[in-house]
């Protein structure tokens, strides 16, 4: 159910983007109650000059490898879960593809189950509830 | 009032994008209580490798023509209205430009009337209420 | 804390984008309770045909210089603050880089303090509260 938009500078090799994608998804599965097959990500590679970010506000120093990960999720998660997720994500991205923890910024948004259609014109999360 | 962001792979002809735009807007007008002239859409055409999506989670099979439609609306809509909208949108996009219903993913977000300025520094939705 | 996504047509000179960035940030600092160093913006320069907007709905006439500014903020702001912000932003953008007020569209979204990690795996806004 979550959809993630990942924004970063242009110019990383494909292997870097693949590793970022995998580490993000693994962190979501391990700590954010996301099913293994529920993987939806959009990568926005932009010129560095299109990214305007303070190098030190609330964390830092940020480098040109700054990445912004914006996640929309359809059901509430506790503060405890979010804390675990941020920690886990920073660790995994440090490990692969090797992003400095200070360069990982995350913003979460929430909406409701009825706000998702995964396809075929269905109100997917409500149909699921009806099936159980 | 809604603003829609449409994300899909690069490489479709202009006529395909125009038809997608029209079908989306018609579905919003017909089922989502959107005025005819209230049309605001942004198209994000990305390389296919920038789109990471499971081919079968909750619907499928998804193809390379997968399209993600993210809509922000400034006032609540009932679950009934959302159900009708998803169905109508999938039907219209199947008709024109011919997108398989399994390839149509929709995410809705809500904010408030005061969260919109359509221009001229006005808090547009509140000024409207004041006029009536 | 706010993150801003700015969408506009491709083809403006760098000085135009810099001025837009500065005017937006100054309006946020002066009227939206944003700290001076809390500056995070992403610019999406798209082909004009990727931007579909009514030329006159609720404001206008809109020109090819239409700009969509979408802001996510982690704490509530009053309607009074939002009104001041829209007015101030339109004035500053008219002044520099010289955008017609009818071309400035703003959409605000809110989430919670716990929805932000500015880096290092921290739940940044909550750690701040703990420190005070």
Short mmCIF file of C-alpha atoms in Angstrom, two decimals:
data_model
loop_
_atom_site.label_atom_id
_atom_site.label_comp_id
_atom_site.label_asym_id
_atom_site.label_seq_id
_atom_site.Cartn_x
_atom_site.Cartn_y
_atom_site.Cartn_z
CA UNK A 1 0.00 0.00 0.00
CA UNK A 2 2.57 2.61 0.48
CA UNK A 3 3.67 4.51 -2.57
CA UNK A 4 7.14 6.03 -2.29
CA UNK A 5 8.57 8.91 -4.30
CA UNK A 6 12.36 9.05 -4.19
CA UNK A 7 14.05 12.29 -5.26
CA UNK A 8 17.81 12.56 -5.78
CA UNK A 9 20.40 14.07 -8.09
CA UNK A 10 20.89 12.66 -11.56
CA UNK A 11 24.01 10.64 -12.34
CA UNK A 12 24.05 7.62 -10.07
CA UNK A 13 24.68 4.22 -11.70
CA UNK A 14 21.76 1.81 -12.07
CA UNK A 15 23.23 -0.45 -9.38
CA UNK A 16 23.03 2.44 -6.89
CA UNK A 17 19.35 3.01 -7.65
CA UNK A 18 18.59 -0.72 -7.47
CA UNK A 19 20.28 -0.97 -4.07
CA UNK A 20 18.41 2.10 -2.82
CA UNK A 21 15.14 0.56 -4.03
CA UNK A 22 15.90 -2.75 -2.31
CA UNK A 23 17.01 -1.23 0.98
CA UNK A 24 13.94 1.00 1.15
CA UNK A 25 11.61 -1.89 0.43
CA UNK A 26 13.33 -4.17 2.95
CA UNK A 27 13.07 -1.50 5.65
CA UNK A 28 9.35 -1.07 4.90
CA UNK A 29 8.75 -4.84 5.04
CA UNK A 30 10.80 -5.36 8.20
CA UNK A 31 9.59 -2.42 10.28
CA UNK A 32 6.59 -0.71 8.66
CA UNK A 33 4.15 -3.63 8.30
CA UNK A 34 4.33 -3.70 4.50
CA UNK A 35 3.69 -6.99 2.65
CA UNK A 36 6.60 -8.38 0.63
CA UNK A 37 4.86 -7.93 -2.73
CA UNK A 38 3.50 -4.47 -1.97
CA UNK A 39 6.29 -2.61 -3.76
CA UNK A 40 5.55 0.68 -5.51
CA UNK A 41 8.29 3.28 -5.97
CA UNK A 42 8.86 6.19 -8.33
CA UNK A 43 12.37 7.62 -8.79
CA UNK A 44 12.80 11.28 -9.67
CA UNK A 45 16.37 11.91 -10.84
CA UNK A 46 16.87 15.65 -11.14
CA UNK A 47 19.73 18.02 -11.86
CA UNK A 48 21.51 18.96 -8.64
CA UNK A 49 20.47 22.58 -9.10
CA UNK A 50 16.81 21.48 -8.94
CA UNK A 51 17.41 20.31 -5.36
CA UNK A 52 17.59 23.11 -2.83
CA UNK A 53 18.38 21.86 0.67
CA UNK A 54 20.08 23.26 3.72
CA UNK A 55 23.32 21.39 4.38
CA UNK A 56 22.95 21.34 8.19
CA UNK A 57 19.37 21.98 9.40
CA UNK A 58 18.46 19.38 12.11
CA UNK A 59 21.02 16.89 10.73
CA UNK A 60 24.06 17.02 8.55
CA UNK A 61 26.34 17.68 6.96
CA UNK A 62 24.30 16.87 3.85
CA UNK A 63 26.20 16.13 0.64
CA UNK A 64 25.26 16.12 -3.05
CA UNK A 65 24.00 12.58 -2.42
CA UNK A 66 21.05 13.89 -0.40
CA UNK A 67 17.96 11.78 -1.03
CA UNK A 68 14.36 12.69 -0.23
CA UNK A 69 12.02 9.75 0.37
CA UNK A 70 8.32 10.64 0.52
CA UNK A 71 5.98 7.84 1.51
CA UNK A 72 2.18 7.81 1.49
CA UNK A 73 0.60 5.05 3.56
CA UNK A 74 -3.05 4.18 3.85
CA UNK A 75 -3.26 3.19 7.45
CA UNK A 76 -1.90 4.70 10.67
CA UNK A 77 1.38 3.54 12.17
CA UNK A 78 2.46 4.20 15.75
CA UNK A 79 5.27 6.58 16.61
CA UNK A 80 7.23 3.55 17.79
CA UNK A 81 6.95 1.96 14.36
CA UNK A 82 8.02 5.17 12.64
CA UNK A 83 11.05 5.53 14.91
CA UNK A 84 12.09 1.95 14.11
CA UNK A 85 11.56 2.51 10.41
CA UNK A 86 13.71 5.66 10.24
CA UNK A 87 16.53 3.95 12.13
CA UNK A 88 16.33 0.77 10.07
CA UNK A 89 16.17 2.67 6.78
CA UNK A 90 19.21 4.81 7.60
CA UNK A 91 21.20 1.70 8.56
CA UNK A 92 20.26 -0.24 5.45
CA UNK A 93 20.98 2.66 3.09
CA UNK A 94 24.35 3.18 4.80
CA UNK A 95 25.07 -0.47 4.12
CA UNK A 96 23.74 -0.49 0.55
CA UNK A 97 24.24 1.52 -1.62
CA UNK A 98 26.32 3.37 0.96
CA UNK A 99 24.39 6.59 1.62
CA UNK A 100 25.53 8.63 4.62
CA UNK A 101 22.74 8.66 7.25
CA UNK A 102 22.80 12.47 7.26
CA UNK A 103 21.77 12.38 3.60
CA UNK A 104 18.54 10.41 4.15
CA UNK A 105 15.47 12.60 4.59
CA UNK A 106 12.04 10.99 4.99
CA UNK A 107 8.54 12.48 4.91
CA UNK A 108 5.48 10.31 5.59
CA UNK A 109 1.89 11.16 4.67
CA UNK A 110 -1.24 9.23 5.54
CA UNK A 111 -4.59 8.80 3.87
CA UNK A 112 -7.39 6.23 4.28
CA UNK A 113 -8.06 2.71 2.99
CA UNK A 114 -10.76 4.05 0.67
CA UNK A 115 -8.21 6.35 -1.01
CA UNK A 116 -6.49 3.53 -2.89
CA UNK A 117 -7.35 1.76 -6.10
CA UNK A 118 -4.61 -0.67 -7.12
CA UNK A 119 -6.32 -1.40 -10.41
CA UNK A 120 -9.37 -2.76 -12.21
CA UNK A 121 -11.52 0.07 -10.85
CA UNK A 122 -11.63 -1.53 -7.41
CA UNK A 123 -11.49 0.20 -4.04
CA UNK A 124 -8.79 -2.30 -3.27
CA UNK A 125 -8.30 -2.05 0.48
CA UNK A 126 -12.05 -2.17 1.17
CA UNK A 127 -12.60 -5.18 -1.09
CA UNK A 128 -9.87 -6.94 0.89
CA UNK A 129 -11.65 -6.24 4.16
CA UNK A 130 -14.88 -7.54 2.67
CA UNK A 131 -13.18 -10.78 1.73
CA UNK A 132 -12.11 -11.51 5.30
CA UNK B 1 -9.87 22.01 -6.95
CA UNK B 2 -8.27 18.72 -7.33
CA UNK B 3 -4.71 18.70 -8.57
CA UNK B 4 -3.71 15.45 -10.25
CA UNK B 5 -0.18 14.14 -10.78
CA UNK B 6 0.01 11.45 -13.45
CA UNK B 7 3.14 9.28 -13.58
CA UNK B 8 3.87 6.89 -16.46
CA UNK B 9 6.67 5.67 -18.66
CA UNK B 10 8.12 7.92 -21.30
CA UNK B 11 7.39 7.23 -24.96
CA UNK B 12 3.65 7.49 -25.49
CA UNK B 13 2.43 9.66 -28.37
CA UNK B 14 0.85 13.02 -27.58
CA UNK B 15 -2.57 11.70 -28.57
CA UNK B 16 -2.29 9.03 -25.85
CA UNK B 17 -1.51 11.65 -23.20
CA UNK B 18 -4.32 13.90 -24.41
CA UNK B 19 -6.81 11.05 -24.24
CA UNK B 20 -5.60 10.10 -20.76
CA UNK B 21 -5.99 13.73 -19.66
CA UNK B 22 -9.51 13.95 -21.09
CA UNK B 23 -10.71 10.64 -19.65
CA UNK B 24 -9.37 11.51 -16.20
CA UNK B 25 -11.03 14.91 -16.25
CA UNK B 26 -14.34 13.52 -17.51
CA UNK B 27 -14.36 10.90 -14.75
CA UNK B 28 -13.69 13.60 -12.14
CA UNK B 29 -16.47 15.80 -13.50
CA UNK B 30 -18.98 12.97 -13.85
CA UNK B 31 -18.43 11.18 -10.55
CA UNK B 32 -16.20 13.24 -8.21
CA UNK B 33 -18.12 16.54 -8.04
CA UNK B 34 -15.48 18.51 -9.93
CA UNK B 35 -16.53 21.58 -11.96
CA UNK B 36 -15.98 21.43 -15.71
CA UNK B 37 -13.37 24.20 -15.72
CA UNK B 38 -11.52 22.97 -12.65
CA UNK B 39 -8.81 21.15 -14.59
CA UNK B 40 -5.28 20.95 -13.20
CA UNK B 41 -3.00 18.05 -14.14
CA UNK B 42 0.74 17.49 -14.19
CA UNK B 43 2.23 14.66 -16.28
CA UNK B 44 5.47 13.02 -15.18
CA UNK B 45 6.89 10.94 -18.02
CA UNK B 46 9.78 8.89 -16.65
CA UNK B 47 12.09 6.18 -17.91
CA UNK B 48 10.56 2.76 -17.28
CA UNK B 49 13.41 1.90 -14.92
CA UNK B 50 12.35 4.83 -12.70
CA UNK B 51 9.02 3.06 -12.10
CA UNK B 52 9.24 0.18 -9.66
CA UNK B 53 5.92 -1.63 -9.28
CA UNK B 54 4.84 -5.15 -8.44
CA UNK B 55 3.19 -6.75 -11.44
CA UNK B 56 0.46 -8.54 -9.47
CA UNK B 57 -0.09 -7.11 -5.98
CA UNK B 58 -3.88 -6.69 -5.37
CA UNK B 59 -4.55 -6.41 -9.12
CA UNK B 60 -2.82 -7.35 -12.30
CA UNK B 61 -1.12 -8.34 -14.37
CA UNK B 62 0.40 -4.86 -14.67
CA UNK B 63 2.23 -4.02 -17.90
CA UNK B 64 4.78 -1.39 -18.90
CA UNK B 65 1.77 0.88 -19.46
CA UNK B 66 1.16 1.13 -15.71
CA UNK B 67 -0.05 4.61 -14.77
CA UNK B 68 -0.12 6.13 -11.30
CA UNK B 69 -2.72 8.85 -10.78
CA UNK B 70 -2.35 10.82 -7.54
CA UNK B 71 -5.12 13.26 -6.75
CA UNK B 72 -5.29 15.85 -3.98
CA UNK B 73 -8.78 17.16 -3.25
CA UNK B 74 -9.76 19.92 -0.87
CA UNK B 75 -13.00 18.60 0.45
CA UNK B 76 -14.14 15.17 1.66
CA UNK B 77 -15.90 12.73 -0.66
CA UNK B 78 -17.89 9.72 0.51
CA UNK B 79 -16.71 6.17 0.03
CA UNK B 80 -19.59 5.72 -2.40
CA UNK B 81 -18.32 8.58 -4.54
CA UNK B 82 -14.78 7.18 -4.51
CA UNK B 83 -16.01 3.72 -5.53
CA UNK B 84 -17.92 5.23 -8.46
CA UNK B 85 -14.94 7.33 -9.46
CA UNK B 86 -12.49 4.39 -9.56
CA UNK B 87 -14.92 2.31 -11.64
CA UNK B 88 -15.73 5.16 -14.02
CA UNK B 89 -12.07 6.11 -14.44
CA UNK B 90 -11.00 2.56 -15.24
CA UNK B 91 -13.80 2.24 -17.82
CA UNK B 92 -13.00 5.54 -19.51
CA UNK B 93 -9.27 4.88 -19.67
CA UNK B 94 -9.95 1.43 -21.12
CA UNK B 95 -12.03 3.13 -23.78
CA UNK B 96 -9.59 5.98 -24.44
CA UNK B 97 -6.61 5.82 -24.79
CA UNK B 98 -7.03 2.07 -24.23
CA UNK B 99 -5.30 1.42 -20.90
CA UNK B 100 -5.90 -2.00 -19.35
CA UNK B 101 -7.87 -1.57 -16.09
CA UNK B 102 -5.18 -3.53 -14.23
CA UNK B 103 -2.70 -0.78 -15.17
CA UNK B 104 -4.63 2.06 -13.53
CA UNK B 105 -3.53 2.82 -9.96
CA UNK B 106 -5.10 5.71 -8.06
CA UNK B 107 -4.13 7.37 -4.77
CA UNK B 108 -6.28 10.15 -3.29
CA UNK B 109 -5.19 12.66 -0.65
CA UNK B 110 -7.30 15.26 1.10
CA UNK B 111 -6.59 18.63 2.59
CA UNK B 112 -8.82 21.59 3.55
CA UNK B 113 -10.43 24.50 1.71
CA UNK B 114 -7.96 26.90 3.32
CA UNK B 115 -5.05 24.96 1.83
CA UNK B 116 -5.64 26.23 -1.72
CA UNK B 117 -4.67 29.44 -3.43
CA UNK B 118 -5.55 29.36 -7.12
CA UNK B 119 -3.80 32.64 -7.74
CA UNK B 120 -3.64 36.37 -6.96
CA UNK B 121 -2.69 35.67 -3.35
CA UNK B 122 -6.26 34.68 -2.51
CA UNK B 123 -7.38 31.89 -0.21
CA UNK B 124 -9.60 30.90 -3.11
CA UNK B 125 -12.04 28.40 -1.63
CA UNK B 126 -12.78 30.61 1.37
CA UNK B 127 -13.34 33.72 -0.75
CA UNK B 128 -15.85 31.66 -2.73
CA UNK B 129 -17.73 30.75 0.42
CA UNK B 130 -17.76 34.40 1.45
CA UNK B 131 -19.30 35.38 -1.85
CA UNK B 132 -22.24 33.06 -1.39
CA UNK C 1 10.18 21.51 8.16
CA UNK C 2 8.17 22.24 5.16
CA UNK C 3 9.18 20.54 1.97
CA UNK C 4 8.11 22.39 -1.19
CA UNK C 5 7.71 20.95 -4.67
CA UNK C 6 7.70 23.62 -7.37
CA UNK C 7 6.39 22.66 -10.82
CA UNK C 8 6.76 24.92 -13.84
CA UNK C 9 7.56 24.87 -17.53
CA UNK C 10 11.08 24.19 -18.69
CA UNK C 11 13.14 27.02 -20.16
CA UNK C 12 13.51 29.69 -17.51
CA UNK C 13 17.03 31.01 -16.85
CA UNK C 14 18.80 29.96 -13.64
CA UNK C 15 18.41 33.47 -12.22
CA UNK C 16 14.62 33.13 -12.52
CA UNK C 17 14.63 29.86 -10.58
CA UNK C 18 16.97 31.28 -7.95
CA UNK C 19 14.72 34.28 -7.46
CA UNK C 20 11.65 32.06 -7.22
CA UNK C 21 13.43 29.92 -4.64
CA UNK C 22 14.42 32.95 -2.58
CA UNK C 23 11.02 34.62 -2.69
CA UNK C 24 9.27 31.42 -1.67
CA UNK C 25 11.64 30.87 1.22
CA UNK C 26 11.39 34.48 2.39
CA UNK C 27 7.59 34.30 2.36
CA UNK C 28 7.70 31.07 4.40
CA UNK C 29 10.10 32.60 6.93
CA UNK C 30 8.23 35.89 7.22
CA UNK C 31 4.65 34.61 7.42
CA UNK C 32 4.55 30.81 7.86
CA UNK C 33 6.69 30.37 11.01
CA UNK C 34 9.54 28.64 9.18
CA UNK C 35 13.10 28.92 10.57
CA UNK C 36 15.66 30.67 8.37
CA UNK C 37 17.75 27.52 7.83
CA UNK C 38 14.80 25.21 7.24
CA UNK C 39 14.99 25.36 3.46
CA UNK C 40 14.02 22.32 1.39
CA UNK C 41 12.73 22.74 -2.17
CA UNK C 42 12.52 20.51 -5.23
CA UNK C 43 12.06 22.06 -8.68
CA UNK C 44 10.25 20.09 -11.40
CA UNK C 45 10.84 21.72 -14.77
CA UNK C 46 8.56 20.06 -17.31
CA UNK C 47 7.63 20.54 -20.92
CA UNK C 48 4.70 22.93 -21.22
CA UNK C 49 2.56 20.15 -22.67
CA UNK C 50 3.01 18.20 -19.42
CA UNK C 51 1.19 20.99 -17.58
CA UNK C 52 -2.56 20.97 -18.07
CA UNK C 53 -4.25 23.90 -16.35
CA UNK C 54 -7.37 25.94 -16.93
CA UNK C 55 -6.48 29.47 -17.89
CA UNK C 56 -9.24 31.14 -15.86
CA UNK C 57 -10.72 28.91 -13.14
CA UNK C 58 -11.00 30.91 -9.86
CA UNK C 59 -8.21 33.28 -10.94
CA UNK C 60 -6.54 34.29 -14.13
CA UNK C 61 -5.72 34.77 -16.82
CA UNK C 62 -2.98 32.18 -16.34
CA UNK C 63 -0.03 32.28 -18.76
CA UNK C 64 2.65 29.80 -19.78
CA UNK C 65 4.52 30.98 -16.68
CA UNK C 66 2.03 29.25 -14.39
CA UNK C 67 3.78 27.80 -11.35
CA UNK C 68 2.41 25.20 -8.95
CA UNK C 69 3.86 25.31 -5.43
CA UNK C 70 2.98 22.32 -3.25
CA UNK C 71 4.05 22.55 0.38
CA UNK C 72 3.91 19.86 3.06
CA UNK C 73 4.17 21.15 6.62
CA UNK C 74 4.39 19.14 9.80
CA UNK C 75 2.41 21.32 12.13
CA UNK C 76 -0.93 23.09 11.80
CA UNK C 77 -1.09 26.76 10.82
CA UNK C 78 -4.14 28.98 11.34
CA UNK C 79 -6.27 30.21 8.47
CA UNK C 80 -5.00 33.70 9.28
CA UNK C 81 -1.42 32.58 8.77
CA UNK C 82 -2.28 30.89 5.49
CA UNK C 83 -4.06 33.99 4.19
CA UNK C 84 -1.00 36.11 5.03
CA UNK C 85 1.31 33.61 3.41
CA UNK C 86 -0.59 33.47 0.10
CA UNK C 87 -0.68 37.27 -0.08
CA UNK C 88 2.96 37.70 0.84
CA UNK C 89 4.09 34.97 -1.58
CA UNK C 90 2.17 36.47 -4.50
CA UNK C 91 3.66 39.91 -3.78
CA UNK C 92 7.22 38.67 -3.49
CA UNK C 93 7.02 36.55 -6.64
CA UNK C 94 5.57 39.53 -8.53
CA UNK C 95 8.56 41.52 -7.36
CA UNK C 96 11.15 38.80 -8.04
CA UNK C 97 11.41 37.07 -10.49
CA UNK C 98 8.34 38.92 -11.76
CA UNK C 99 5.61 36.26 -11.86
CA UNK C 100 2.07 37.54 -12.40
CA UNK C 101 -0.01 36.87 -9.25
CA UNK C 102 -2.58 35.02 -11.36
CA UNK C 103 0.13 32.49 -12.26
CA UNK C 104 0.90 31.49 -8.66
CA UNK C 105 -1.03 28.43 -7.47
CA UNK C 106 -0.39 27.01 -4.01
CA UNK C 107 -1.49 23.74 -2.40
CA UNK C 108 -0.66 23.00 1.25
CA UNK C 109 -0.71 19.58 2.90
CA UNK C 110 -0.19 18.74 6.55
CA UNK C 111 1.20 15.77 8.40
CA UNK C 112 2.50 15.28 11.96
CA UNK C 113 5.79 15.92 13.75
CA UNK C 114 6.47 12.17 13.86
CA UNK C 115 6.27 11.99 10.05
CA UNK C 116 9.65 13.68 9.52
CA UNK C 117 13.17 12.35 9.61
CA UNK C 118 15.67 15.00 8.56
CA UNK C 119 18.51 12.50 8.64
CA UNK C 120 20.62 10.13 10.72
CA UNK C 121 17.62 7.87 11.31
CA UNK C 122 16.15 10.32 13.83
CA UNK C 123 12.51 11.22 14.32
CA UNK C 124 13.75 14.78 14.12
CA UNK C 125 10.83 16.87 15.36
CA UNK C 126 10.25 14.62 18.37
CA UNK C 127 13.92 14.61 19.36
CA UNK C 128 13.76 18.42 19.30
CA UNK C 129 10.80 18.43 21.68
CA UNK C 130 12.64 16.06 23.99
CA UNK C 131 15.58 18.42 24.12
CA UNK C 132 13.50 21.33 25.35
#
